[in-house]
């Protein structure tokens, strides 16, 4: 169990206990066991089970631990039932905010796991089913000083998110312009007087020293009460709750500069002589620069979410439905299962369905990442949002809304983008204490400058303490990981690579060996006719026609391959009679008066026929992993036929790309050793585990793990245990649903070359995260001491709070811009 909930706290919306769902109960005896197990938990004063509803209600004391209750039920042999919920949280600005929200939600009784993502502004909560009213989660969020937003569960959710982000961006832009306009006069008067020759003298002579201070006071007041009010509205309550965030740093820093300047302007006599300086320009410039950073950050955040918006925007809006013999244009929302839809050339497939009439080529690149259109005919599966290129198709609707492939892809991408990687754990621990530590360091800076600084000490102490508060940037630390994850998984989705679990992104980057299933993964999964050689005096088409007639009576895969090849060549297949199958040996029949025998070399020898004429070709083909069989016509050897499960065209490139990445490759198959080694030799795979039963694949993986972390690639039902047992399971999207559900990564197309793309992209994403984290930590470690005046004794350098604000704003923008580089990732395939 992963519940780490500690003591129960009183929360509005909750009684002094819990009601939770428990699975596995079947009788009154089970009821007694569960009640007894619950009552044995310290802090549980009463326990009642309702077998009909499968609910356990417990009364708890304040020191009761939910984790102990869950473990007790689990140890008793029953199953506490969990549920998960996602919702948006507004008002988060930095990594400290993330920590505060997570703590607030974890304090809700019944909540067992929480993950909050700053880049997506989403919270994911795992909780005991039926134990946590939504009102309790809402109260926890709002009590912590943030905004509760329920995530819309409809097809317009992406549009709603886009609208909200656009509104936020517009609000920041408006505030930025207002702050810049109001700051400009203050900045010009203050900085112009120091940097433009003669300007200061002219200003003093025409406007006057006191008047310039009054003008600066008016504009600074307007900036702080207007555009800057957001920092105080969020920061001061956070400070009073004992959970300061970045808003609190800005509020304390700008507020200190403003209040000091206020005193210096209207009551300078209360300050020590020589310290009555004003810093109105610092307060206004800080607000303006931080708003500028927030605005750039909001724009960059929006770009990291473009993959989701792009996917959602692929969906068609209308469909041409055939009803009562007429074509009727209707909105997608009005489609029902079983509707017949006509799709003309150039139109999008409106939803998932099956072709019932017509042939065409469909561009599925938006789903699979494959640029080549796929031929569709009656019985073929169609995926909503793909594009019909040339012919007219009639399709029966099989899935709608949230059940479509596109909706499933969006859910997977959102889940991966909202996930926390193991690498984030260190960041979470640091950021939890970062802002309080910065405020403590600022206080220490103030004290040290007051005691050891030159005169006027108060001015130096104030400026440096404010610089420390302003330059600190928890935003960069909070955005370093989620921004890269969002961009990386979004780019992966565009390439047809889906990370079903976010932590697979980090795990895949660390694999040393990639093992493949053979059939259906490296090969096409069904045998095809590869070679047809005839002896002198026989025509290939004539012999193939006679052989196909015999094999048409058989259901053997080899027989099917021969028949399919004959039909593909438009050969008219006659009827065979007197068909006889000798199990494991061969078949015989009469076709148009000819006696036809088909089988292996032993069968031919039994018939008195010598196969030496094909000896060289037979050995060569066998080494290539092909299965040679022979055909005789009227007692004369007529043909050598080879059938094989062909290697996929992309498999050779896939193995080469993996080797180029420095990875080891292996193949696990149930095929015989000779065939397996032949296939492996063609692909360049040196580690082959052949004749492995489905149950033995997991054991084979355990031995391969001795070479390091392992990824397994498969597509069939028999691959599901191996996919689950591997460090990272990669499922071919054209495979079975069971295989896909067992994997952490899904390749939407059958192109195994995308395995290398997935690994390369995961490596690039992890490298990007490390770059972001290095920058975020190095920035704070280096510049906070500089802001405190660490270079003063070395070269006389002091950092202006205004410069600190600019550096802090650009720090977050740097992290987001670096993450956005992942959008330019080029696939090797």
XYZ file of N, CA and C in Angstrom, residues 370 497 514 516-518 520-523 647-658 683 713-715 730-734 747 749-759 828-829:
135
model
N 2.758 8.149 -38.893
C 3.225 7.564 -40.149
C 2.725 8.407 -41.321
N 3.877 8.228 -30.357
C 4.439 7.525 -29.188
C 3.702 8.020 -27.955
N 17.261 -3.661 -24.935
C 15.902 -3.723 -25.463
C 15.678 -5.125 -26.015
N 13.007 -7.886 -27.804
C 11.858 -7.898 -28.691
C 11.212 -9.275 -28.722
N 9.892 -9.279 -28.756
C 9.187 -10.470 -29.219
C 9.393 -10.532 -30.732
N 9.368 -11.719 -31.316
C 9.594 -11.814 -32.766
C 8.313 -11.668 -33.568
N 5.025 -10.762 -35.069
C 4.116 -9.623 -34.981
C 4.780 -8.355 -34.512
N 6.008 -8.473 -34.008
C 6.730 -7.286 -33.547
C 7.858 -6.970 -34.515
N 8.809 -7.886 -34.642
C 9.874 -7.718 -35.634
C 9.443 -8.244 -36.993
N 8.510 -9.200 -36.994
C 8.000 -9.761 -38.250
C 6.538 -9.356 -38.429
N 10.194 -10.360 -42.199
C 10.629 -9.273 -41.319
C 9.982 -7.973 -41.780
N 9.520 -7.187 -40.826
C 8.952 -5.881 -41.173
C 10.041 -4.996 -41.776
N 9.691 -4.179 -42.774
C 10.704 -3.307 -43.389
C 11.382 -2.385 -42.378
N 10.666 -2.006 -41.303
C 11.225 -1.063 -40.331
C 12.099 -1.729 -39.276
N 12.078 -3.069 -39.207
C 12.788 -3.748 -38.117
C 14.303 -3.575 -38.203
N 14.855 -3.668 -39.411
C 16.302 -3.528 -39.569
C 16.759 -2.143 -39.122
N 15.999 -1.114 -39.537
C 16.341 0.249 -39.135
C 16.199 0.413 -37.630
N 15.190 -0.241 -37.041
C 14.969 -0.134 -35.595
C 16.174 -0.640 -34.819
N 16.682 -1.819 -35.199
C 17.828 -2.400 -34.490
C 19.075 -1.547 -34.699
N 19.262 -1.059 -35.922
C 20.435 -0.216 -36.202
C 20.405 1.052 -35.346
N 19.242 1.694 -35.265
C 19.136 2.929 -34.488
C 19.393 2.670 -33.007
N 18.932 1.527 -32.518
C 19.161 1.194 -31.106
C 20.641 0.958 -30.845
N 18.855 -9.220 -38.792
C 18.593 -7.947 -38.121
C 19.803 -7.408 -37.372
N 9.637 -5.157 -25.921
C 8.720 -4.713 -26.967
C 7.917 -5.911 -27.454
N 6.597 -5.819 -27.386
C 5.747 -6.926 -27.818
C 4.384 -6.436 -28.273
N 3.582 -7.391 -28.788
C 2.278 -6.985 -29.316
C 1.147 -7.954 -28.987
N 6.963 -1.802 -23.791
C 6.610 -1.016 -24.980
C 5.712 -1.874 -25.859
N 4.479 -1.451 -26.048
C 3.514 -2.228 -26.833
C 3.345 -1.624 -28.214
N 3.248 -2.505 -29.210
C 2.933 -2.071 -30.565
C 1.443 -1.757 -30.614
N 1.089 -0.554 -31.025
C -0.304 -0.114 -30.983
C -1.230 -0.898 -31.873
N -0.672 -1.607 -32.865
C -1.505 -2.433 -33.738
C -1.769 -3.795 -33.117
N 3.336 2.384 -29.004
C 3.638 2.897 -30.337
C 2.379 2.747 -31.175
N 1.629 3.158 -34.232
C 1.753 2.445 -35.503
C 2.483 1.129 -35.249
N 2.629 0.333 -36.271
C 3.356 -0.925 -36.133
C 4.839 -0.772 -36.411
N 5.312 0.470 -36.501
C 6.698 0.746 -36.860
C 7.587 0.617 -35.630
N 8.333 -0.481 -35.542
C 9.195 -0.685 -34.376
C 10.406 0.242 -34.384
N 10.651 0.934 -35.495
C 11.738 1.909 -35.514
C 11.465 3.042 -34.532
N 10.203 3.206 -34.159
C 9.847 4.248 -33.201
C 10.300 3.903 -31.781
N 10.724 2.671 -31.562
C 11.298 2.327 -30.252
C 12.524 3.198 -29.995
N 13.370 3.323 -31.012
C 14.565 4.165 -30.874
C 14.170 5.621 -30.678
N 13.120 6.059 -31.383
C 12.651 7.440 -31.206
C 12.177 7.673 -29.781
N 11.444 6.692 -29.240
C 10.923 6.841 -27.876
C 12.071 6.951 -26.874
N 13.095 6.117 -27.052
C 14.233 6.154 -26.127
C 15.021 7.443 -26.302
N 14.568 9.704 -35.576
C 15.515 8.994 -36.445
C 14.778 8.150 -37.471
N 13.532 7.726 -37.132
C 12.781 6.849 -38.038
C 12.205 7.604 -39.216
